[in-house]
Amino acid sequence: MSSQQSPAPFRMPERLFAELAAGGGSAAAVAFLERGERARRLLLLRTLLDRLDTLPTPLTPAAEAWHVLKDAAERAPEPVDRLLLAPATGGWIAHVLRRAHGTASGPPLWAEAGHLCALAVTASLYAGTNAQLRVPLVDGALTLPGLGLARLPEGERGLTVGRARTSGGELTLAGPGRDGDTTSVTVRPGRVRLGSQAERIGEVGAAYGGPTRETSAAAGAGTSSWLPLRRLTHLTSAGTVGIPLDDLDPYRDLDDPLPPARLDAAEAVAWQRVFEEAAAVLAVPGGAGPGRLDPAWIRSIVPWGRTRTAPPAPPTVQVSASSGDSFGAMVIARPSAALALAETLVHEFQHSKLAALLHLFPLLDDDREERYYAPWRPDPRHLTGLLHGAYAFTGVAGFWRDRMAAARDGRAAVEDEAGYHFALRRVQSRLVVRTLLAEGRLTVQGRALVSGLARTLDGWLREPVPAAALARARTAAALHRTEWRLRNVAPVDDSAYPAGTPRLRPDRTSWPDLRTHVFATRPTAPQTADEHLAAGDPAAALARYADELAADPAEPHALAGWIVARATLDPGRTARRMLARPELLQPQPSG
């Protein structure tokens, strides 16, 4: 592989674009997106190498490191290609380019640029070639992307320079020790699959040839000279598939580099359990429509926040994110429930697909003005954010559509909850699609994509949903929009503003969406105003909202509930006006 390659132009077949525009996508469509990401990655890498040519560094110069990597690619093209196209490698390239443009921060630039040396060492290990490079060490450790982390016994703290020598798949790492002497370690890196005997007994390194220390210095208590990259596994008809559970790579997150945050063994095993269960949930036979995801398409999962099993994980995903720089990767806070993880995997992979499409086609002309309503956000969004949300939640709606269909065997409670989520996300996504189509800022490809989503959602809006679930979904959608306007839109006459672009409040703040999950199931013993409304008793809910408003007549959460409950009890012109412009019931904000 050469950074000087000029990838040949390629054209997306119409059938693959149509699959993606509908919100889904077959394995062939995903593979095409990956080819596009490969071409983009090589172009960015060439730009980066040009930038690094003149960078002063105590490490092996970029050109020499690239030569080592190219030699390895000639002997082992597939693993080295996967290394360069790994999500964390994309994150590194994008981050260092931002550093070069002054739009990101981090450790000394030579150290971040020196990650190329770590990539070269890893490539050499894959290929079994011989190489010697000066590499950056952090606290005596070197991350080997896609493999793991090598750590010197009693290595010097902070950022230092080490020497890495590879031969026949073996690495010898040397660098300064805490006592002022040089310390070294030799490892034969290997990856571990969660649930293996090595992981269960906690002797991961020994199971793969293990580290041998070439100094008498002992590693610190509770440390190991080799930490392998763990992999989440699941069985498919083609065999066992492994996905990196990346808690080591410094560029595994969305932008700034992070130190390793090694999961303890019990937390890693908990990830394996819930992932296996989530993969089973996603194993829906037939078709490649929206909401269908082959877990093998995921390129890495980055655990967020917790490294131990205590306290117990919540049932829902509290945090998840993805980046267009890191195709197929997702940062996720582990839930205890497999269904929640499966939904999040679908959601984040939808973002990856759309980001890849945006790299291939200009889909819209976005002025980046944050003024639009997004039914899944507390704040106004720009058009690109709307498009991402519509695409992601169309996939989520399809996910729940499959769950609802699978539950039509007598599991009424499951069908009801799945029906609620399907009904809620389809109507919210269709509302955003309407906004995108009405704004007139879509390109030809963008209009084709959004029109494809509209066709999918219009078909789904005609599909039956359990009546109680449908009623709760409509109520939840009205509540979110009403509260969003109360918190974000100034209570003034906005007739002078373009349609769909209301004047925003200067005092708006973020707020939690407390209702989407409350309304997911019908309360059997309602106590709060929200629970009475979810249970289908708007009169009882109205009385309780009125009690809350007696203390604070403009409190947005209670006022939104009161407006929706009142409109449910007494539909008509007055109710429609209140729902359309609920902010007019509030005083103008100060300032």
PDB file of N, CA, C and O in Angstrom, residues 1 34 37-38 40-42 44-45 69 77-95 115 119 122 126 143-147 191 229 231 243-244 246 249 251-253 297-302 323-330 352:
ATOM      1  N   MET A   1       0.841  -1.187   0.000  1.00  0.00           N
ATOM      2  CA  MET A   1       0.000   0.000   0.000  1.00  0.00           C
ATOM      3  C   MET A   1       0.876   1.236   0.000  1.00  0.00           C
ATOM      4  O   MET A   1       1.855   1.302   0.727  1.00  0.00           O
ATOM      5  N   GLU A  34     -17.607   0.961   2.871  1.00  0.00           N
ATOM      6  CA  GLU A  34     -16.261   0.766   3.406  1.00  0.00           C
ATOM      7  C   GLU A  34     -15.200   1.031   2.343  1.00  0.00           C
ATOM      8  O   GLU A  34     -14.123   1.576   2.648  1.00  0.00           O
ATOM      9  N   GLU A  37     -14.816   4.658   2.293  1.00  0.00           N
ATOM     10  CA  GLU A  37     -14.051   5.106   3.448  1.00  0.00           C
ATOM     11  C   GLU A  37     -12.564   4.808   3.271  1.00  0.00           C
ATOM     12  O   GLU A  37     -11.703   5.588   3.696  1.00  0.00           O
ATOM     13  N   ARG A  38     -12.253   3.699   2.618  1.00  0.00           N
ATOM     14  CA  ARG A  38     -10.848   3.359   2.366  1.00  0.00           C
ATOM     15  C   ARG A  38     -10.192   4.409   1.473  1.00  0.00           C
ATOM     16  O   ARG A  38      -9.071   4.873   1.744  1.00  0.00           O
ATOM     17  N   ARG A  40     -11.092   7.503   1.041  1.00  0.00           N
ATOM     18  CA  ARG A  40     -10.971   8.754   1.802  1.00  0.00           C
ATOM     19  C   ARG A  40      -9.832   8.667   2.802  1.00  0.00           C
ATOM     20  O   ARG A  40      -9.058   9.627   2.969  1.00  0.00           O
ATOM     21  N   ARG A  41      -9.718   7.534   3.478  1.00  0.00           N
ATOM     22  CA  ARG A  41      -8.673   7.368   4.486  1.00  0.00           C
ATOM     23  C   ARG A  41      -7.282   7.518   3.846  1.00  0.00           C
ATOM     24  O   ARG A  41      -6.392   8.154   4.415  1.00  0.00           O
ATOM     25  N   LEU A  42      -7.092   6.941   2.654  1.00  0.00           N
ATOM     26  CA  LEU A  42      -5.791   7.033   1.993  1.00  0.00           C
ATOM     27  C   LEU A  42      -5.475   8.466   1.573  1.00  0.00           C
ATOM     28  O   LEU A  42      -4.322   8.914   1.663  1.00  0.00           O
ATOM     29  N   LEU A  44      -6.565  11.191   3.116  1.00  0.00           N
ATOM     30  CA  LEU A  44      -6.234  11.924   4.341  1.00  0.00           C
ATOM     31  C   LEU A  44      -4.844  11.535   4.844  1.00  0.00           C
ATOM     32  O   LEU A  44      -4.098  12.385   5.345  1.00  0.00           O
ATOM     33  N   LEU A  45      -4.515  10.257   4.707  1.00  0.00           N
ATOM     34  CA  LEU A  45      -3.210   9.803   5.164  1.00  0.00           C
ATOM     35  C   LEU A  45      -2.091  10.437   4.333  1.00  0.00           C
ATOM     36  O   LEU A  45      -1.042  10.831   4.874  1.00  0.00           O
ATOM     37  N   LEU A  69       5.964   0.227   7.372  1.00  0.00           N
ATOM     38  CA  LEU A  69       4.575  -0.197   7.218  1.00  0.00           C
ATOM     39  C   LEU A  69       4.322  -0.726   5.811  1.00  0.00           C
ATOM     40  O   LEU A  69       3.638  -1.743   5.632  1.00  0.00           O
ATOM     41  N   PRO A  77      -0.817  -8.124   3.243  1.00  0.00           N
ATOM     42  CA  PRO A  77      -1.650  -6.987   2.816  1.00  0.00           C
ATOM     43  C   PRO A  77      -2.981  -6.877   3.554  1.00  0.00           C
ATOM     44  O   PRO A  77      -3.395  -5.776   3.892  1.00  0.00           O
ATOM     45  N   GLU A  78      -3.644  -7.996   3.815  1.00  0.00           N
ATOM     46  CA  GLU A  78      -4.975  -7.902   4.416  1.00  0.00           C
ATOM     47  C   GLU A  78      -4.946  -7.379   5.842  1.00  0.00           C
ATOM     48  O   GLU A  78      -5.673  -6.433   6.174  1.00  0.00           O
ATOM     49  N   PRO A  79      -4.138  -7.967   6.748  1.00  0.00           N
ATOM     50  CA  PRO A  79      -4.149  -7.422   8.111  1.00  0.00           C
ATOM     51  C   PRO A  79      -3.628  -5.997   8.199  1.00  0.00           C
ATOM     52  O   PRO A  79      -4.119  -5.209   9.018  1.00  0.00           O
ATOM     53  N   VAL A  80      -2.661  -5.629   7.367  1.00  0.00           N
ATOM     54  CA  VAL A  80      -2.150  -4.260   7.413  1.00  0.00           C
ATOM     55  C   VAL A  80      -3.194  -3.294   6.854  1.00  0.00           C
ATOM     56  O   VAL A  80      -3.372  -2.183   7.374  1.00  0.00           O
ATOM     57  N   ASP A  81      -3.916  -3.710   5.828  1.00  0.00           N
ATOM     58  CA  ASP A  81      -4.995  -2.882   5.301  1.00  0.00           C
ATOM     59  C   ASP A  81      -6.056  -2.662   6.375  1.00  0.00           C
ATOM     60  O   ASP A  81      -6.547  -1.544   6.574  1.00  0.00           O
ATOM     61  N   ARG A  82      -6.427  -3.740   7.096  1.00  0.00           N
ATOM     62  CA  ARG A  82      -7.414  -3.602   8.182  1.00  0.00           C
ATOM     63  C   ARG A  82      -6.891  -2.667   9.263  1.00  0.00           C
ATOM     64  O   ARG A  82      -7.660  -1.914   9.864  1.00  0.00           O
ATOM     65  N   LEU A  83      -5.597  -2.714   9.527  1.00  0.00           N
ATOM     66  CA  LEU A  83      -5.005  -1.841  10.532  1.00  0.00           C
ATOM     67  C   LEU A  83      -5.159  -0.370  10.137  1.00  0.00           C
ATOM     68  O   LEU A  83      -5.551   0.472  10.949  1.00  0.00           O
ATOM     69  N   LEU A  84      -4.854  -0.051   8.888  1.00  0.00           N
ATOM     70  CA  LEU A  84      -4.954   1.327   8.443  1.00  0.00           C
ATOM     71  C   LEU A  84      -6.404   1.801   8.362  1.00  0.00           C
ATOM     72  O   LEU A  84      -6.674   2.998   8.488  1.00  0.00           O
ATOM     73  N   LEU A  85      -7.321   0.878   8.153  1.00  0.00           N
ATOM     74  CA  LEU A  85      -8.727   1.250   8.028  1.00  0.00           C
ATOM     75  C   LEU A  85      -9.496   1.040   9.322  1.00  0.00           C
ATOM     76  O   LEU A  85     -10.719   1.206   9.358  1.00  0.00           O
ATOM     77  N   ALA A  86      -8.812   0.701  10.411  1.00  0.00           N
ATOM     78  CA  ALA A  86      -9.467   0.519  11.704  1.00  0.00           C
ATOM     79  C   ALA A  86     -10.029   1.850  12.195  1.00  0.00           C
ATOM     80  O   ALA A  86      -9.490   2.917  11.885  1.00  0.00           O
ATOM     81  N   PRO A  87     -11.123   1.826  12.950  1.00  0.00           N
ATOM     82  CA  PRO A  87     -11.720   3.086  13.421  1.00  0.00           C
ATOM     83  C   PRO A  87     -10.747   3.978  14.177  1.00  0.00           C
ATOM     84  O   PRO A  87     -10.712   5.198  13.954  1.00  0.00           O
ATOM     85  N   ALA A  88      -9.951   3.405  15.075  1.00  0.00           N
ATOM     86  CA  ALA A  88      -9.041   4.241  15.866  1.00  0.00           C
ATOM     87  C   ALA A  88      -7.977   4.897  14.988  1.00  0.00           C
ATOM     88  O   ALA A  88      -7.530   6.018  15.278  1.00  0.00           O
ATOM     89  N   THR A  89      -7.561   4.228  13.908  1.00  0.00           N
ATOM     90  CA  THR A  89      -6.605   4.842  12.987  1.00  0.00           C
ATOM     91  C   THR A  89      -7.232   6.052  12.315  1.00  0.00           C
ATOM     92  O   THR A  89      -6.590   7.103  12.153  1.00  0.00           O
ATOM     93  N   GLY A  90      -8.497   5.928  11.923  1.00  0.00           N
ATOM     94  CA  GLY A  90      -9.197   7.079  11.358  1.00  0.00           C
ATOM     95  C   GLY A  90      -9.316   8.210  12.356  1.00  0.00           C
ATOM     96  O   GLY A  90      -9.165   9.392  12.000  1.00  0.00           O
ATOM     97  N   GLY A  91      -9.591   7.869  13.611  1.00  0.00           N
ATOM     98  CA  GLY A  91      -9.662   8.894  14.641  1.00  0.00           C
ATOM     99  C   GLY A  91      -8.329   9.603  14.826  1.00  0.00           C
ATOM    100  O   GLY A  91      -8.283  10.827  15.017  1.00  0.00           O
ATOM    101  N   TRP A  92      -7.244   8.827  14.772  1.00  0.00           N
ATOM    102  CA  TRP A  92      -5.911   9.431  14.907  1.00  0.00           C
ATOM    103  C   TRP A  92      -5.598  10.371  13.748  1.00  0.00           C
ATOM    104  O   TRP A  92      -5.131  11.501  13.957  1.00  0.00           O
ATOM    105  N   ILE A  93      -5.835   9.933  12.518  1.00  0.00           N
ATOM    106  CA  ILE A  93      -5.541  10.773  11.351  1.00  0.00           C
ATOM    107  C   ILE A  93      -6.314  12.088  11.445  1.00  0.00           C
ATOM    108  O   ILE A  93      -5.745  13.180  11.265  1.00  0.00           O
ATOM    109  N   ALA A  94      -7.609  11.990  11.732  1.00  0.00           N
ATOM    110  CA  ALA A  94      -8.431  13.200  11.789  1.00  0.00           C
ATOM    111  C   ALA A  94      -7.973  14.118  12.918  1.00  0.00           C
ATOM    112  O   ALA A  94      -7.916  15.347  12.755  1.00  0.00           O
ATOM    113  N   HIS A  95      -7.627  13.529  14.065  1.00  0.00           N
ATOM    114  CA  HIS A  95      -7.209  14.348  15.204  1.00  0.00           C
ATOM    115  C   HIS A  95      -5.899  15.077  14.912  1.00  0.00           C
ATOM    116  O   HIS A  95      -5.770  16.278  15.191  1.00  0.00           O
ATOM    117  N   HIS A 115       2.388   8.227  16.702  1.00  0.00           N
ATOM    118  CA  HIS A 115       1.503   7.056  16.671  1.00  0.00           C
ATOM    119  C   HIS A 115       1.680   6.264  15.386  1.00  0.00           C
ATOM    120  O   HIS A 115       1.396   5.061  15.344  1.00  0.00           O
ATOM    121  N   LEU A 119       1.802   2.197  14.704  1.00  0.00           N
ATOM    122  CA  LEU A 119       1.137   1.481  13.609  1.00  0.00           C
ATOM    123  C   LEU A 119       2.147   0.654  12.823  1.00  0.00           C
ATOM    124  O   LEU A 119       1.864  -0.492  12.434  1.00  0.00           O
ATOM    125  N   THR A 122       3.066  -2.464  14.788  1.00  0.00           N
ATOM    126  CA  THR A 122       1.980  -3.448  14.699  1.00  0.00           C
ATOM    127  C   THR A 122       1.967  -4.133  13.345  1.00  0.00           C
ATOM    128  O   THR A 122       1.813  -5.360  13.248  1.00  0.00           O
ATOM    129  N   TYR A 126       2.353  -8.144  12.498  1.00  0.00           N
ATOM    130  CA  TYR A 126       1.416  -8.912  11.673  1.00  0.00           C
ATOM    131  C   TYR A 126       2.159  -9.680  10.573  1.00  0.00           C
ATOM    132  O   TYR A 126       1.855 -10.833  10.284  1.00  0.00           O
ATOM    133  N   THR A 143       1.025   1.467  23.007  1.00  0.00           N
ATOM    134  CA  THR A 143      -0.169   0.845  22.449  1.00  0.00           C
ATOM    135  C   THR A 143       0.140   0.314  21.061  1.00  0.00           C
ATOM    136  O   THR A 143       0.691   1.030  20.221  1.00  0.00           O
ATOM    137  N   LEU A 144      -0.215  -0.943  20.834  1.00  0.00           N
ATOM    138  CA  LEU A 144      -0.103  -1.557  19.515  1.00  0.00           C
ATOM    139  C   LEU A 144      -1.515  -1.666  18.945  1.00  0.00           C
ATOM    140  O   LEU A 144      -2.282  -2.552  19.345  1.00  0.00           O
ATOM    141  N   PRO A 145      -1.905  -0.755  18.043  1.00  0.00           N
ATOM    142  CA  PRO A 145      -3.288  -0.720  17.568  1.00  0.00           C
ATOM    143  C   PRO A 145      -3.746  -2.078  17.021  1.00  0.00           C
ATOM    144  O   PRO A 145      -3.057  -2.706  16.225  1.00  0.00           O
ATOM    145  N   GLY A 146      -4.902  -2.500  17.485  1.00  0.00           N
ATOM    146  CA  GLY A 146      -5.460  -3.766  17.044  1.00  0.00           C
ATOM    147  C   GLY A 146      -4.925  -4.980  17.756  1.00  0.00           C
ATOM    148  O   GLY A 146      -5.440  -6.090  17.571  1.00  0.00           O
ATOM    149  N   LEU A 147      -3.898  -4.803  18.575  1.00  0.00           N
ATOM    150  CA  LEU A 147      -3.302  -5.933  19.293  1.00  0.00           C
ATOM    151  C   LEU A 147      -3.397  -5.783  20.805  1.00  0.00           C
ATOM    152  O   LEU A 147      -3.865  -6.681  21.503  1.00  0.00           O
ATOM    153  N   ARG A 191      -4.246 -11.671  20.700  1.00  0.00           N
ATOM    154  CA  ARG A 191      -5.526 -11.128  21.137  1.00  0.00           C
ATOM    155  C   ARG A 191      -6.293 -12.219  21.865  1.00  0.00           C
ATOM    156  O   ARG A 191      -6.113 -13.400  21.614  1.00  0.00           O
ATOM    157  N   LEU A 229      -5.738  -6.830  23.386  1.00  0.00           N
ATOM    158  CA  LEU A 229      -7.033  -6.277  23.025  1.00  0.00           C
ATOM    159  C   LEU A 229      -8.075  -7.389  23.111  1.00  0.00           C
ATOM    160  O   LEU A 229      -7.937  -8.443  22.498  1.00  0.00           O
ATOM    161  N   ARG A 231     -11.836  -9.155  22.554  1.00  0.00           N
ATOM    162  CA  ARG A 231     -12.786  -9.175  21.452  1.00  0.00           C
ATOM    163  C   ARG A 231     -14.094  -9.777  21.928  1.00  0.00           C
ATOM    164  O   ARG A 231     -14.110 -10.833  22.564  1.00  0.00           O
ATOM    165  N   ILE A 243     -15.363  -8.873  17.630  1.00  0.00           N
ATOM    166  CA  ILE A 243     -15.371  -7.423  17.479  1.00  0.00           C
ATOM    167  C   ILE A 243     -14.536  -6.830  18.600  1.00  0.00           C
ATOM    168  O   ILE A 243     -14.757  -7.159  19.773  1.00  0.00           O
ATOM    169  N   PRO A 244     -13.567  -5.977  18.308  1.00  0.00           N
ATOM    170  CA  PRO A 244     -12.745  -5.406  19.371  1.00  0.00           C
ATOM    171  C   PRO A 244     -13.568  -4.690  20.438  1.00  0.00           C
ATOM    172  O   PRO A 244     -14.460  -3.894  20.116  1.00  0.00           O
ATOM    173  N   ASP A 246     -12.550  -2.150  22.722  1.00  0.00           N
ATOM    174  CA  ASP A 246     -11.320  -1.357  22.793  1.00  0.00           C
ATOM    175  C   ASP A 246     -11.312  -0.451  24.019  1.00  0.00           C
ATOM    176  O   ASP A 246     -11.993   0.578  24.054  1.00  0.00           O
ATOM    177  N   ASP A 249      -6.711   1.745  23.095  1.00  0.00           N
ATOM    178  CA  ASP A 249      -6.159   2.633  22.076  1.00  0.00           C
ATOM    179  C   ASP A 249      -6.388   4.097  22.456  1.00  0.00           C
ATOM    180  O   ASP A 249      -7.507   4.487  22.807  1.00  0.00           O
ATOM    181  N   TYR A 251      -6.758   6.580  20.643  1.00  0.00           N
ATOM    182  CA  TYR A 251      -7.631   7.286  19.699  1.00  0.00           C
ATOM    183  C   TYR A 251      -8.961   6.557  19.509  1.00  0.00           C
ATOM    184  O   TYR A 251      -9.597   6.679  18.465  1.00  0.00           O
ATOM    185  N   ARG A 252      -9.366   5.848  20.530  1.00  0.00           N
ATOM    186  CA  ARG A 252     -10.621   5.090  20.452  1.00  0.00           C
ATOM    187  C   ARG A 252     -11.843   5.978  20.644  1.00  0.00           C
ATOM    188  O   ARG A 252     -12.958   5.608  20.276  1.00  0.00           O
ATOM    189  N   ASP A 253     -11.655   7.176  21.247  1.00  0.00           N
ATOM    190  CA  ASP A 253     -12.778   8.064  21.525  1.00  0.00           C
ATOM    191  C   ASP A 253     -13.031   8.962  20.319  1.00  0.00           C
ATOM    192  O   ASP A 253     -12.454   8.770  19.244  1.00  0.00           O
ATOM    193  N   TRP A 297     -20.671  -6.328  11.014  1.00  0.00           N
ATOM    194  CA  TRP A 297     -20.334  -5.074  10.351  1.00  0.00           C
ATOM    195  C   TRP A 297     -19.704  -4.069  11.312  1.00  0.00           C
ATOM    196  O   TRP A 297     -19.069  -3.114  10.877  1.00  0.00           O
ATOM    197  N   ILE A 298     -19.902  -4.265  12.602  1.00  0.00           N
ATOM    198  CA  ILE A 298     -19.349  -3.340  13.593  1.00  0.00           C
ATOM    199  C   ILE A 298     -17.842  -3.539  13.654  1.00  0.00           C
ATOM    200  O   ILE A 298     -17.356  -4.672  13.699  1.00  0.00           O
ATOM    201  N   ARG A 299     -17.097  -2.448  13.683  1.00  0.00           N
ATOM    202  CA  ARG A 299     -15.641  -2.542  13.671  1.00  0.00           C
ATOM    203  C   ARG A 299     -15.009  -2.417  15.051  1.00  0.00           C
ATOM    204  O   ARG A 299     -13.909  -2.907  15.262  1.00  0.00           O
ATOM    205  N   SER A 300     -15.665  -1.768  15.985  1.00  0.00           N
ATOM    206  CA  SER A 300     -15.188  -1.774  17.370  1.00  0.00           C
ATOM    207  C   SER A 300     -16.257  -1.184  18.275  1.00  0.00           C
ATOM    208  O   SER A 300     -17.077  -0.358  17.842  1.00  0.00           O
ATOM    209  N   ILE A 301     -16.229  -1.632  19.527  1.00  0.00           N
ATOM    210  CA  ILE A 301     -17.077  -1.067  20.571  1.00  0.00           C
ATOM    211  C   ILE A 301     -16.155  -0.542  21.662  1.00  0.00           C
ATOM    212  O   ILE A 301     -15.262  -1.247  22.135  1.00  0.00           O
ATOM    213  N   VAL A 302     -16.358   0.717  22.024  1.00  0.00           N
ATOM    214  CA  VAL A 302     -15.535   1.365  23.044  1.00  0.00           C
ATOM    215  C   VAL A 302     -16.376   1.517  24.303  1.00  0.00           C
ATOM    216  O   VAL A 302     -17.376   2.239  24.293  1.00  0.00           O
ATOM    217  N   SER A 323     -18.550   8.601  15.401  1.00  0.00           N
ATOM    218  CA  SER A 323     -17.890   9.671  14.667  1.00  0.00           C
ATOM    219  C   SER A 323     -17.715   9.277  13.216  1.00  0.00           C
ATOM    220  O   SER A 323     -17.397   8.114  12.911  1.00  0.00           O
ATOM    221  N   GLY A 324     -17.881  10.249  12.336  1.00  0.00           N
ATOM    222  CA  GLY A 324     -17.659   9.989  10.920  1.00  0.00           C
ATOM    223  C   GLY A 324     -16.215   9.667  10.589  1.00  0.00           C
ATOM    224  O   GLY A 324     -15.936   9.104   9.537  1.00  0.00           O
ATOM    225  N   ASP A 325     -15.290   9.998  11.494  1.00  0.00           N
ATOM    226  CA  ASP A 325     -13.884   9.678  11.265  1.00  0.00           C
ATOM    227  C   ASP A 325     -13.573   8.210  11.525  1.00  0.00           C
ATOM    228  O   ASP A 325     -12.506   7.733  11.138  1.00  0.00           O
ATOM    229  N   SER A 326     -14.468   7.505  12.211  1.00  0.00           N
ATOM    230  CA  SER A 326     -14.184   6.151  12.700  1.00  0.00           C
ATOM    231  C   SER A 326     -15.321   5.213  12.297  1.00  0.00           C
ATOM    232  O   SER A 326     -16.122   4.789  13.132  1.00  0.00           O
ATOM    233  N   PHE A 327     -15.401   4.906  11.012  1.00  0.00           N
ATOM    234  CA  PHE A 327     -16.509   4.106  10.493  1.00  0.00           C
ATOM    235  C   PHE A 327     -16.641   2.781  11.247  1.00  0.00           C
ATOM    236  O   PHE A 327     -15.666   2.057  11.427  1.00  0.00           O
ATOM    237  N   GLY A 328     -17.871   2.489  11.681  1.00  0.00           N
ATOM    238  CA  GLY A 328     -18.152   1.204  12.307  1.00  0.00           C
ATOM    239  C   GLY A 328     -17.833   1.131  13.779  1.00  0.00           C
ATOM    240  O   GLY A 328     -18.026   0.079  14.390  1.00  0.00           O
ATOM    241  N   ALA A 329     -17.345   2.229  14.380  1.00  0.00           N
ATOM    242  CA  ALA A 329     -17.031   2.225  15.816  1.00  0.00           C
ATOM    243  C   ALA A 329     -18.123   2.946  16.575  1.00  0.00           C
ATOM    244  O   ALA A 329     -18.777   3.855  16.045  1.00  0.00           O
ATOM    245  N   MET A 330     -18.310   2.574  17.826  1.00  0.00           N
ATOM    246  CA  MET A 330     -19.297   3.235  18.662  1.00  0.00           C
ATOM    247  C   MET A 330     -18.864   3.211  20.114  1.00  0.00           C
ATOM    248  O   MET A 330     -18.351   2.212  20.611  1.00  0.00           O
ATOM    249  N   SER A 352     -23.041   5.746  11.299  1.00  0.00           N
ATOM    250  CA  SER A 352     -21.848   5.410  10.513  1.00  0.00           C
ATOM    251  C   SER A 352     -22.167   5.347   9.024  1.00  0.00           C
ATOM    252  O   SER A 352     -21.401   5.851   8.184  1.00  0.00           O
TER     253      SER A 352
END
